[in-house]
């Protein structure tokens, strides 16, 4: 045992504890002083330095989804190109605002300096195209067609090109498989604007400054699905721009693909035949104007009769949507927007409005039956019909005696409809209508879906017009001052009309009613409306929302969202009336006004139904209409200033049907040559990796000089051209 007393040990322990306490206190005092030095004494200095550290976002654009035809053929997809871009932010930091850099860049790219500078200027109300309508903080593409040599020059001489980048980028491509342009249906892209970014920032699908946005067509309708989600990596950087850490990483999600009901092969045929029909019409002489037909625009719609799905949709004049990729040039922009170009950006299948002429008579026939006039009753068909001092002629002034409504449809007798419409006008009170007029002809048109949108999944569809009493009153109020100012009782024809409108333009006159009954006057329809109506007659009366989109397939191919056909109404006729109209329209194709265009058609195997239309337009040549259907499809074609329905549009519609069903000029069928003898129901096969193996599409190149078959020649000689 130790000899040290217990009290001594206790004293030593106490001393050690005191020393430890002093050391701990000293350390705390030192730390406290250091904290005071950092936070109080030099706090502002370090705060200022910390402010210079910030998070920098690097955006990886998502690959935009493809737009595919019904068999998986790409109509719009992406390809890798060398894109040269300019940072406007960096250029504006230079003394000359980057003028010298852009001039050197123009020399490398074999472009004019002015063209390069125009591309990087910002768009406003006073700045013409080309200009940049996207965010000024986003790199602005100068060209997406740089060669490898040009890109290497820019990257190897980086000191000569500050603010300029040259790198591979996925850009949009509109493939036009088999020559199927499909421009107005597909639409085009352009950069997102600051205003759009602000509006969308609180939505489920906000925009990034690097985004391209669909501006028309399917690119616009399905923009959210196609766009995907851009990847964003956030880096912490110091005030010298050095990366000091990674804050977060959100990987990019590729956009979904949209499978459409368009068949690229049929689309190619439709575009070719419409173009050929218009060129042929321009060679025909118009005896009414003593010059050839102008045939300045046209459209055609091919639709599945039982679903409303659009198999082909063509509009002329058209354009190349690739012109928008990478920024549009001034020359190309003028081609698309000037009056001389006749506005090819318009999709005339859904935006072209015209009087329908005799293809409207399916509406008038239904209205007559619903108003109490038997379909198989007898009605006079004289060569003309007089009301007061005004005479309304039958087409080509031909009379057929006493005929039924069905026969009136077959031979397109106007005066039968004049007589019924005039009687209904008188029954409703004439120019002084009774309190609740029947207005069967106007009511029925609305029930057929006219005067409103069909609901097609394409933007900017127009409504057309049903000139009923309500429209008449509104139109009168809007134009009365002008009519009363410029109208003259003994002036030109137009001034006389203005004078009459000034006196009683709000009244429904007898002339208005009889003209309306044959699809003339102020009535306006679109090709998509008439294709929907004729498809509904084919399927028994169901009106469908026309659709182009058929399914949305996720980027990995694991999720497929089908777009089902949606009905929006029923035609206002009984089953027996539908059958009567169906039989009459079959008669149009076999013995009526369209028979000379369907010589040799296998009516027993593929019943054809048709209606021709030739609409008069004040100050212009007649509009050609041809509306048809089988059990599978409805096809409607129109050509502005193109002449008669069967004359201008008939051959083209016949050729489209021939391609669909694999028929030759004599009506013999070869299913091996048939493009789509029945509508396609299945979706294209999707591989496990999300890709779709698409078949190749051969260009449509028929024998343009092939003569009419014997049956067609005989009928053409016998019947001649009619409405």
XYZ file of C-alpha atoms in Angstrom:
723
model
C 0.000 0.000 0.000
C 1.106 3.558 -0.659
C 2.333 5.742 2.170
C 0.801 8.908 0.594
C -1.940 10.284 2.790
C -5.513 10.262 1.419
C -5.781 14.075 1.627
C -2.753 14.469 -0.680
C -4.331 12.372 -3.376
C -7.521 14.389 -3.257
C -5.579 17.649 -3.662
C -3.774 16.334 -6.777
C -7.060 15.269 -8.409
C -8.581 18.652 -7.718
C -5.566 20.415 -9.273
C -5.826 18.265 -12.404
C -9.510 19.016 -12.747
C -8.839 22.726 -12.454
C -6.167 22.498 -15.171
C -8.557 20.588 -17.480
C -11.300 23.143 -16.846
C -8.898 25.955 -17.687
C -7.894 24.196 -20.935
C -11.517 23.579 -21.960
C -12.467 27.159 -21.157
C -9.488 28.405 -23.173
C -10.513 26.317 -26.168
C -14.103 27.545 -25.972
C -12.855 31.104 -25.672
C -10.650 30.616 -28.740
C -13.508 29.097 -30.770
C -15.841 31.860 -29.661
C -13.333 34.467 -30.680
C -12.864 32.798 -34.066
C -16.595 32.677 -34.612
C -16.843 36.350 -33.685
C -14.046 37.104 -36.126
C -15.707 35.180 -38.946
C -19.305 36.214 -38.361
C -18.995 39.705 -36.896
C -15.592 41.178 -37.662
C -15.264 39.827 -41.248
C -18.829 38.540 -41.662
C -19.781 40.905 -44.471
C -16.652 40.037 -46.426
C -17.401 36.300 -46.352
C -21.094 36.909 -47.054
C -20.151 38.820 -50.194
C -17.838 36.009 -51.293
C -20.518 33.372 -50.647
C -22.930 35.312 -52.809
C -20.580 34.781 -55.717
C -21.038 31.024 -55.341
C -24.151 29.911 -57.168
C -25.904 26.997 -58.773
C -25.511 26.601 -62.510
C -28.073 24.526 -64.457
C -27.051 22.438 -67.431
C -30.049 21.369 -69.513
C -30.079 18.160 -71.557
C -33.015 18.522 -73.992
C -35.339 15.547 -74.138
C -35.572 13.729 -77.442
C -38.905 14.688 -78.987
C -41.201 11.793 -79.729
C -41.913 10.714 -83.292
C -45.165 11.060 -85.215
C -45.880 7.770 -86.978
C -48.362 6.597 -89.546
C -50.752 3.723 -88.813
C -48.112 1.109 -89.729
C -45.305 2.781 -87.759
C -43.722 4.676 -90.650
C -42.149 7.926 -89.319
C -43.854 11.045 -90.612
C -41.867 13.243 -88.220
C -38.846 12.100 -86.218
C -35.356 13.289 -85.281
C -31.926 13.116 -86.852
C -28.512 14.131 -85.568
C -27.057 17.184 -87.272
C -24.153 19.521 -86.610
C -25.800 22.634 -85.211
C -23.965 25.950 -84.946
C -25.457 28.245 -82.308
C -24.709 31.717 -80.982
C -25.078 32.936 -77.403
C -26.653 36.362 -77.607
C -25.717 37.003 -73.981
C -22.014 36.485 -74.728
C -22.124 38.499 -77.949
C -23.646 41.525 -76.226
C -20.716 41.602 -73.780
C -18.415 42.531 -76.661
C -17.729 46.130 -77.663
C -19.216 45.650 -81.129
C -22.071 43.421 -79.856
C -20.423 40.465 -81.548
C -20.463 41.956 -85.046
C -16.914 40.834 -85.862
C -17.511 37.322 -84.529
C -20.683 36.891 -86.578
C -18.914 38.188 -89.687
C -16.126 35.611 -89.236
C -18.747 32.945 -88.596
C -20.560 33.817 -91.833
C -17.331 33.337 -93.777
C -16.819 29.858 -92.294
C -20.436 28.832 -92.956
C -20.479 30.257 -96.512
C -23.336 32.563 -95.552
C -23.897 36.280 -95.931
C -23.067 38.246 -92.760
C -26.486 39.900 -92.891
C -28.246 36.525 -92.914
C -26.314 35.369 -89.848
C -26.975 38.628 -87.962
C -30.662 38.532 -88.842
C -30.983 35.051 -87.361
C -29.699 36.128 -83.944
C -31.747 39.312 -83.623
C -34.861 39.190 -81.463
C -38.347 39.232 -82.934
C -40.741 42.048 -82.150
C -43.688 43.740 -83.854
C -41.385 45.721 -86.172
C -38.777 43.054 -86.939
C -39.486 40.899 -89.998
C -38.499 37.270 -90.295
C -35.957 35.814 -89.963
C -35.482 36.607 -86.298
C -35.397 34.735 -82.998
C -38.716 34.485 -81.176
C -37.384 32.317 -78.365
C -35.673 33.273 -75.125
C -32.726 35.698 -75.536
C -30.788 33.637 -72.952
C -30.984 30.445 -74.979
C -28.346 29.602 -77.620
C -29.752 30.646 -80.991
C -29.282 28.180 -83.882
C -27.609 29.776 -86.886
C -27.621 26.631 -89.027
C -28.341 22.959 -88.590
C -26.555 22.010 -91.801
C -22.946 22.631 -90.804
C -20.339 20.303 -92.308
C -17.821 18.441 -90.184
C -15.052 20.687 -91.548
C -16.951 23.842 -90.591
C -17.639 22.542 -87.080
C -13.955 21.665 -86.609
C -12.856 25.138 -87.711
C -15.139 26.745 -85.145
C -14.077 24.468 -82.298
C -10.332 24.546 -83.079
C -10.362 28.354 -83.309
C -12.450 28.910 -80.199
C -10.633 32.181 -79.442
C -11.943 33.616 -82.727
C -15.503 32.491 -82.019
C -16.399 33.344 -78.407
C -20.083 32.638 -77.717
C -20.311 30.258 -80.693
C -20.847 26.514 -80.316
C -20.816 23.714 -82.881
C -22.001 20.327 -81.706
C -24.134 17.351 -82.728
C -27.792 17.906 -81.849
C -30.987 15.967 -82.448
C -33.194 18.098 -84.694
C -36.677 17.562 -86.113
C -37.055 15.879 -89.472
C -40.187 15.616 -91.586
C -39.455 12.512 -93.588
C -42.203 12.607 -96.283
C -42.145 8.809 -96.746
C -43.077 7.809 -100.269
C -43.600 11.490 -101.088
C -46.330 11.881 -98.438
C -45.641 15.469 -97.340
C -48.532 15.696 -94.841
C -47.370 19.239 -94.032
C -50.519 20.893 -92.662
C -51.459 17.810 -90.642
C -48.040 17.530 -88.975
C -47.441 21.243 -88.347
C -44.051 22.625 -87.287
C -41.972 23.735 -84.288
C -40.463 26.995 -83.108
C -38.701 28.085 -79.888
C -40.649 28.734 -76.711
C -41.085 32.402 -75.830
C -40.562 34.096 -72.460
C -44.298 34.776 -72.266
C -45.078 31.080 -72.706
C -42.501 30.132 -70.079
C -44.112 32.523 -67.599
C -47.638 31.264 -68.280
C -46.642 27.616 -67.946
C -44.338 27.847 -64.915
C -47.065 26.829 -62.438
C -48.530 24.047 -64.593
C -47.788 20.331 -64.616
C -45.738 20.742 -67.788
C -43.580 23.887 -67.473
C -41.320 24.971 -70.326
C -37.545 25.218 -70.255
C -35.752 27.881 -72.262
C -34.341 25.207 -74.557
C -37.765 23.836 -75.528
C -39.205 23.788 -79.023
C -42.991 24.120 -79.124
C -45.528 22.800 -81.623
C -47.141 25.705 -83.475
C -49.700 23.937 -85.648
C -51.014 20.517 -86.600
C -50.268 17.416 -84.560
C -47.074 19.010 -83.245
C -49.281 21.474 -81.400
C -52.165 19.186 -80.401
C -49.887 16.572 -78.846
C -47.046 18.905 -77.873
C -47.029 17.928 -74.186
C -46.819 14.198 -74.969
C -44.219 14.619 -77.718
C -42.008 17.049 -75.805
C -40.989 14.748 -72.980
C -39.092 16.135 -70.000
C -35.695 17.774 -70.307
C -32.906 16.639 -67.995
C -31.382 19.188 -65.628
C -28.042 18.834 -63.808
C -27.392 21.475 -61.148
C -23.772 22.312 -60.295
C -22.487 24.495 -57.475
C -19.879 26.875 -58.883
C -17.749 29.580 -57.264
C -17.336 33.145 -58.402
C -14.634 32.031 -60.839
C -16.975 29.541 -62.476
C -15.220 26.528 -60.986
C -17.441 23.574 -60.128
C -17.329 22.895 -56.398
C -20.040 20.252 -56.239
C -23.113 18.718 -57.841
C -26.407 19.747 -56.279
C -28.889 17.542 -58.125
C -29.424 15.589 -61.310
C -32.797 15.021 -62.980
C -32.325 12.734 -66.011
C -34.110 13.519 -69.273
C -37.242 11.579 -70.172
C -37.789 11.115 -73.927
C -41.093 12.215 -75.407
C -43.823 9.773 -76.322
C -44.528 8.853 -79.921
C -47.903 9.534 -81.487
C -49.239 6.803 -83.769
C -51.716 8.280 -86.233
C -54.444 6.791 -88.400
C -52.734 8.294 -91.463
C -51.477 5.710 -93.939
C -48.438 7.197 -95.680
C -49.167 5.222 -98.853
C -52.739 6.518 -99.113
C -51.570 10.003 -98.141
C -49.107 9.948 -101.027
C -51.882 8.919 -103.435
C -54.242 11.608 -102.132
C -51.633 14.357 -102.473
C -50.640 13.214 -105.954
C -54.209 12.912 -107.239
C -55.286 16.283 -105.813
C -52.297 17.981 -107.409
C -52.915 16.234 -110.722
C -56.623 17.156 -110.667
C -55.802 20.827 -110.101
C -53.210 20.863 -112.889
C -55.685 19.186 -115.248
C -58.405 21.688 -114.351
C -56.087 24.570 -115.259
C -55.981 23.205 -118.804
C -59.786 23.281 -119.095
C -61.585 26.280 -120.576
C -64.291 27.989 -118.549
C -66.912 29.272 -120.970
C -68.463 31.458 -118.279
C -65.321 33.550 -117.754
C -63.642 32.965 -121.131
C -60.422 31.744 -119.555
C -59.039 28.518 -118.153
C -59.963 27.449 -114.642
C -57.565 28.819 -112.047
C -57.821 25.844 -109.642
C -55.951 27.871 -107.039
C -56.432 25.621 -104.001
C -57.962 22.330 -102.961
C -58.308 19.665 -100.311
C -59.178 16.004 -99.948
C -60.096 13.903 -96.909
C -60.081 10.102 -96.727
C -61.886 8.882 -93.599
C -62.830 5.550 -92.083
C -66.624 5.461 -92.263
C -67.183 3.485 -89.057
C -64.754 5.344 -86.763
C -64.130 8.844 -88.089
C -60.378 8.183 -88.219
C -58.561 10.140 -90.912
C -56.586 7.919 -93.295
C -55.347 10.769 -95.483
C -55.729 14.544 -95.517
C -54.187 16.721 -98.204
C -54.319 20.465 -98.783
C -52.888 22.510 -101.636
C -50.913 24.663 -101.914
C -48.648 23.002 -99.394
C -45.113 23.565 -98.093
C -42.081 21.745 -96.728
C -42.239 21.772 -92.898
C -38.470 21.206 -92.825
C -38.148 24.891 -93.737
C -38.886 25.722 -90.069
C -36.167 23.455 -88.664
C -33.267 25.495 -87.290
C -35.014 28.799 -87.994
C -36.775 29.856 -91.174
C -35.155 32.098 -93.799
C -36.746 35.334 -95.002
C -37.210 33.866 -98.464
C -39.002 30.775 -97.165
C -41.115 32.825 -94.764
C -42.341 35.021 -97.618
C -43.244 31.921 -99.586
C -45.492 30.809 -96.744
C -47.172 34.063 -95.744
C -47.591 36.384 -98.719
C -50.789 36.750 -100.734
C -48.927 35.600 -103.832
C -48.207 32.258 -102.117
C -51.963 31.750 -101.450
C -51.177 30.925 -97.819
C -49.967 27.307 -97.862
C -49.872 27.192 -94.045
C -53.672 26.896 -94.116
C -55.027 23.382 -93.836
C -57.917 23.772 -96.243
C -59.384 20.430 -95.194
C -60.363 21.982 -91.850
C -59.921 25.723 -92.525
C -61.143 26.113 -96.097
C -64.771 27.275 -96.251
C -66.924 27.305 -99.367
C -70.508 26.904 -100.479
C -71.092 23.134 -100.826
C -73.346 23.142 -103.869
C -75.259 19.939 -104.546
C -73.394 17.723 -102.055
C -75.524 19.641 -99.507
C -78.663 18.010 -100.929
C -78.407 15.059 -98.532
C -79.200 17.637 -95.830
C -82.032 19.178 -97.848
C -83.488 15.759 -98.678
C -83.574 14.836 -94.991
C -85.106 18.217 -94.126
C -87.823 17.738 -96.755
C -88.762 14.287 -95.436
C -88.786 15.520 -91.833
C -91.000 18.432 -92.904
C -93.564 15.970 -94.301
C -92.603 15.493 -97.960
C -92.470 11.745 -98.813
C -89.131 10.596 -100.209
C -90.849 8.620 -102.957
C -93.454 11.301 -103.723
C -93.584 13.022 -107.090
C -92.220 16.542 -107.456
C -91.882 18.690 -110.585
C -88.382 19.116 -112.020
C -88.722 21.874 -114.627
C -85.735 23.576 -116.238
C -86.311 26.691 -114.112
C -88.287 27.988 -111.151
C -89.644 31.540 -110.920
C -90.342 33.564 -107.782
C -91.757 36.971 -108.517
C -89.571 38.454 -111.210
C -86.576 36.248 -110.433
C -85.825 33.003 -112.240
C -83.752 30.208 -110.678
C -82.454 27.759 -113.256
C -81.858 24.067 -112.982
C -78.276 23.019 -113.615
C -77.637 23.162 -117.373
C -81.330 24.176 -117.676
C -82.411 20.537 -118.025
C -85.816 19.333 -116.831
C -86.805 15.792 -115.882
C -90.568 16.021 -115.479
C -92.131 14.696 -112.302
C -89.588 12.781 -110.173
C -88.971 11.577 -106.611
C -86.529 13.097 -104.150
C -84.294 10.082 -104.727
C -84.202 10.733 -108.460
C -83.605 14.424 -107.780
C -80.498 13.411 -105.844
C -79.363 11.126 -108.664
C -79.603 13.690 -111.452
C -78.983 16.665 -109.144
C -82.245 18.417 -110.019
C -82.215 21.854 -108.364
C -85.816 22.824 -109.074
C -87.258 20.002 -106.947
C -85.503 21.516 -103.935
C -86.441 25.055 -104.988
C -90.112 24.100 -104.967
C -90.047 22.378 -101.563
C -87.964 25.122 -99.939
C -90.266 27.835 -101.323
C -93.353 26.063 -99.942
C -91.692 25.798 -96.517
C -90.741 29.480 -96.641
C -94.335 30.434 -97.343
C -95.584 28.068 -94.613
C -93.239 29.767 -92.110
C -94.692 33.189 -92.946
C -92.430 34.429 -95.730
C -90.733 37.742 -95.008
C -92.982 38.151 -91.942
C -92.372 34.839 -90.169
C -94.787 33.433 -87.646
C -93.799 33.185 -83.995
C -92.324 29.680 -84.119
C -91.417 28.907 -87.748
C -90.528 25.317 -88.604
C -87.241 26.288 -90.314
C -86.743 22.631 -91.225
C -83.937 23.246 -93.687
C -81.877 25.310 -91.213
C -82.685 23.146 -88.199
C -81.651 20.004 -90.070
C -78.307 21.495 -91.129
C -77.450 22.153 -87.489
C -78.468 18.591 -86.620
C -76.058 17.364 -89.307
C -73.279 19.149 -87.410
C -72.877 22.134 -89.726
C -72.143 25.593 -88.368
C -69.849 24.222 -85.656
C -66.538 22.402 -85.288
C -66.403 18.657 -85.882
C -64.012 18.244 -82.940
C -61.049 16.951 -84.948
C -57.782 16.736 -82.985
C -56.112 19.456 -85.044
C -55.941 23.120 -83.990
C -57.719 26.088 -85.568
C -60.626 24.264 -87.161
C -63.263 26.678 -88.499
C -67.026 26.283 -88.086
C -68.452 27.051 -91.490
C -71.812 28.815 -91.549
C -75.515 28.010 -91.538
C -77.243 31.262 -92.620
C -80.353 30.880 -90.453
C -82.525 33.698 -89.105
C -80.257 34.414 -86.152
C -77.208 34.722 -88.400
C -79.194 36.863 -90.828
C -80.074 39.389 -88.101
C -76.519 39.534 -86.740
C -75.051 39.960 -90.210
C -77.520 42.740 -90.988
C -76.599 44.681 -87.852
C -72.894 44.385 -88.641
C -73.196 45.513 -92.281
C -76.238 47.824 -92.441
C -74.227 51.063 -92.357
C -71.984 49.944 -95.209
C -74.858 48.634 -97.342
C -76.897 51.814 -96.941
C -73.905 53.983 -97.756
C -72.658 52.200 -100.894
C -75.819 50.519 -102.229
C -77.451 51.857 -105.413
C -80.781 50.895 -106.946
C -79.469 51.271 -110.510
C -75.775 50.555 -109.845
C -73.674 47.485 -110.513
C -74.940 44.043 -109.537
C -73.032 44.224 -106.258
C -74.425 47.720 -105.527
C -77.960 46.547 -106.272
C -77.527 43.672 -103.803
C -76.222 46.139 -101.194
C -79.228 48.393 -101.840
C -81.658 45.488 -101.317
C -79.808 44.395 -98.198
C -80.018 47.931 -96.816
C -83.809 47.838 -97.153
C -84.509 44.335 -95.855
C -81.207 42.546 -95.218
C -82.491 41.209 -91.907
C -85.391 39.371 -93.548
C -85.275 35.800 -94.780
C -86.341 36.239 -98.404
C -87.661 33.589 -100.766
C -84.474 33.758 -102.822
C -82.394 33.106 -99.722
C -84.363 29.958 -98.914
C -84.347 28.413 -102.382
C -80.646 29.155 -102.911
C -79.854 27.663 -99.515
C -81.707 24.438 -100.367
C -79.105 23.540 -103.014
C -76.056 24.560 -100.950
C -75.659 28.044 -102.408
C -76.015 31.548 -101.022
C -74.337 32.289 -97.691
C -73.857 28.648 -96.653
C -70.252 27.652 -95.909
C -68.895 24.195 -95.111
C -65.472 22.583 -94.777
C -64.274 19.327 -96.368
C -63.883 17.678 -92.946
C -67.521 18.492 -92.116
C -68.789 16.924 -95.321
C -66.517 13.874 -94.971
C -67.924 13.379 -91.452
C -71.513 13.640 -92.740
C -71.014 11.203 -95.616
C -69.207 8.773 -93.290
C -72.201 8.963 -90.950
C -74.617 8.158 -93.781
C -72.436 5.136 -94.583
C -72.335 3.792 -91.010
C -76.053 4.224 -90.365
C -76.141 7.724 -88.914
C -73.449 8.110 -86.217
C -71.398 11.314 -86.334
C -67.871 10.785 -84.966
C -65.294 13.292 -83.854
C -62.728 12.981 -86.660
C -59.355 11.897 -85.268
C -55.821 11.729 -86.602
C -54.159 10.512 -83.411
C -54.647 6.790 -82.830
C -52.371 6.007 -79.860
C -49.691 7.513 -77.644
C -46.695 5.255 -76.982
C -44.279 6.084 -74.161
C -40.593 6.507 -74.976
C -39.738 3.076 -73.586
C -42.674 1.443 -75.360
C -44.119 0.080 -72.118
C -47.215 2.277 -72.000
C -49.693 2.492 -74.879
C -52.672 4.824 -74.590
C -55.173 4.242 -77.381
C -57.293 7.129 -78.631
C -60.751 5.655 -79.065
C -63.341 6.946 -81.586
C -65.823 9.277 -79.906
C -69.364 9.797 -81.318
C -70.887 13.244 -80.908
C -74.320 12.843 -82.450
C -76.757 11.060 -84.739
C -78.060 12.227 -88.090
C -81.730 13.299 -87.844
C -83.297 10.655 -90.022
C -85.047 7.343 -89.585
C -83.520 4.106 -90.734
C -85.799 3.993 -93.766
C -84.877 7.536 -94.819
C -81.219 6.664 -94.443
C -81.699 3.627 -96.683
C -83.558 5.726 -99.260
C -80.725 8.283 -99.374
C -78.155 5.473 -99.489
C -79.904 3.931 -102.504
C -80.160 7.286 -104.260
C -76.452 8.012 -103.753
C -75.654 4.588 -105.176
C -77.757 5.642 -108.167
C -75.620 8.788 -108.554
C -72.593 6.537 -109.076
C -74.315 4.051 -111.396
C -76.813 6.042 -113.468
C -76.717 9.647 -112.223
C -74.384 12.638 -112.405
C -71.249 10.702 -111.323
C -71.856 7.540 -113.372
C -69.477 8.565 -116.144
C -66.657 8.589 -113.569
C -67.429 5.123 -112.204
C -67.665 3.088 -115.377
C -66.650 -0.524 -114.706
C -66.818 -0.093 -110.928
C -67.595 -3.443 -109.182
C -70.821 -2.178 -107.605
C -71.907 -5.679 -106.626
C -68.741 -6.263 -104.542
C -67.943 -2.741 -103.303
C -71.086 -0.587 -103.427
C -70.167 2.995 -104.322
C -72.215 6.038 -103.259
C -71.508 9.532 -104.531
C -72.753 13.080 -104.890
C -71.376 15.731 -107.180
C -71.408 19.438 -106.484
C -70.656 22.583 -108.473
C -70.976 25.690 -106.316
C -71.211 29.176 -107.753
C -69.156 31.909 -106.070
C -69.716 35.581 -106.849
C -66.660 37.068 -108.566
C -64.952 33.688 -108.950
C -65.155 30.502 -110.966
C -67.180 27.568 -109.680
C -66.017 25.352 -106.809
C -65.761 21.645 -107.582
C -67.027 19.186 -104.935
C -67.136 15.393 -104.982
C -68.451 13.514 -101.926
C -68.456 9.712 -101.786
C -68.510 6.697 -99.514
C -68.301 2.927 -99.453
C -68.906 0.656 -96.466
C -65.288 1.290 -95.446
C -64.427 4.891 -96.313
C -65.753 8.323 -97.133
C -63.743 10.532 -99.489
C -64.498 14.205 -100.111
C -62.526 16.412 -102.489
C -62.933 20.080 -103.333
C -61.092 22.363 -105.751
C -61.560 26.123 -105.569
C -62.202 27.631 -109.028
C -61.877 24.138 -110.450
C -65.071 23.681 -112.454
C -67.678 20.950 -112.031
C -67.705 18.285 -109.343
C -67.491 15.217 -111.528
C -65.351 16.951 -114.130
C -62.527 18.228 -111.921
C -62.588 16.131 -108.738
C -64.241 12.924 -109.961
C -61.242 11.239 -111.635
C -58.976 11.902 -108.663
C -61.438 10.427 -106.165
C -61.902 7.366 -108.390
C -58.117 6.860 -108.521
C -57.814 7.065 -104.736
C -60.458 4.346 -104.395
C -58.661 2.283 -107.043
C -55.466 2.455 -104.965
C -57.272 1.596 -101.726
C -59.041 -1.460 -103.132
C -56.490 -2.561 -105.756
C -58.742 -1.916 -108.768
C -57.704 -1.283 -112.349
C -59.486 0.993 -114.821
C -61.943 -1.783 -115.698
C -62.812 -2.467 -112.063
C -60.898 -5.743 -111.738
C -59.475 -6.212 -108.248
C -55.991 -7.408 -107.327
C -55.697 -7.553 -103.542
C -51.904 -7.749 -103.817
C -51.963 -4.239 -105.208
C -54.572 -2.960 -102.758
C -53.127 -0.461 -100.277
C -55.879 -0.724 -97.670
C -58.870 -2.823 -98.781
C -60.194 -2.667 -95.202
C -59.312 -0.113 -92.512
C -56.353 -1.057 -90.340
C -57.452 -1.930 -86.812
C -54.179 -2.959 -85.157
C -51.338 -0.770 -83.939
C -47.785 -1.256 -85.238
C -45.680 -3.774 -83.292
C -43.569 -2.178 -80.586
C -40.207 -3.782 -79.725
C -39.086 -4.309 -76.079
C -36.756 -1.299 -76.347
C -39.632 0.933 -77.493
C -38.649 1.035 -81.168
C -41.011 0.229 -84.036
C -39.832 -1.591 -87.130
C -41.532 0.349 -89.901
C -42.054 -0.935 -93.440
C -40.691 1.039 -96.359
C -43.050 3.172 -98.431
C -42.688 3.260 -102.197
C -43.546 6.551 -103.942
C -46.881 6.622 -105.736
C -46.093 6.869 -109.443
C -49.059 5.802 -111.588
C -49.124 5.746 -115.344
C -50.469 9.272 -115.930
C -51.239 8.551 -119.599
C -53.276 5.414 -118.969
C -56.505 5.719 -121.045
C -60.026 5.192 -119.761
C -61.325 1.641 -119.851
C -63.938 0.707 -122.437
C -66.770 0.951 -119.945
C -65.670 4.402 -118.836
C -65.313 5.581 -122.442
C -68.832 4.432 -123.324
C -70.418 6.108 -120.308
C -68.406 9.295 -120.819
C -69.616 9.516 -124.409
C -73.232 8.790 -123.432
C -73.613 10.943 -120.355
C -71.150 13.749 -120.943
C -70.141 15.989 -118.086
C -72.724 16.929 -115.538
C -72.814 18.480 -112.093
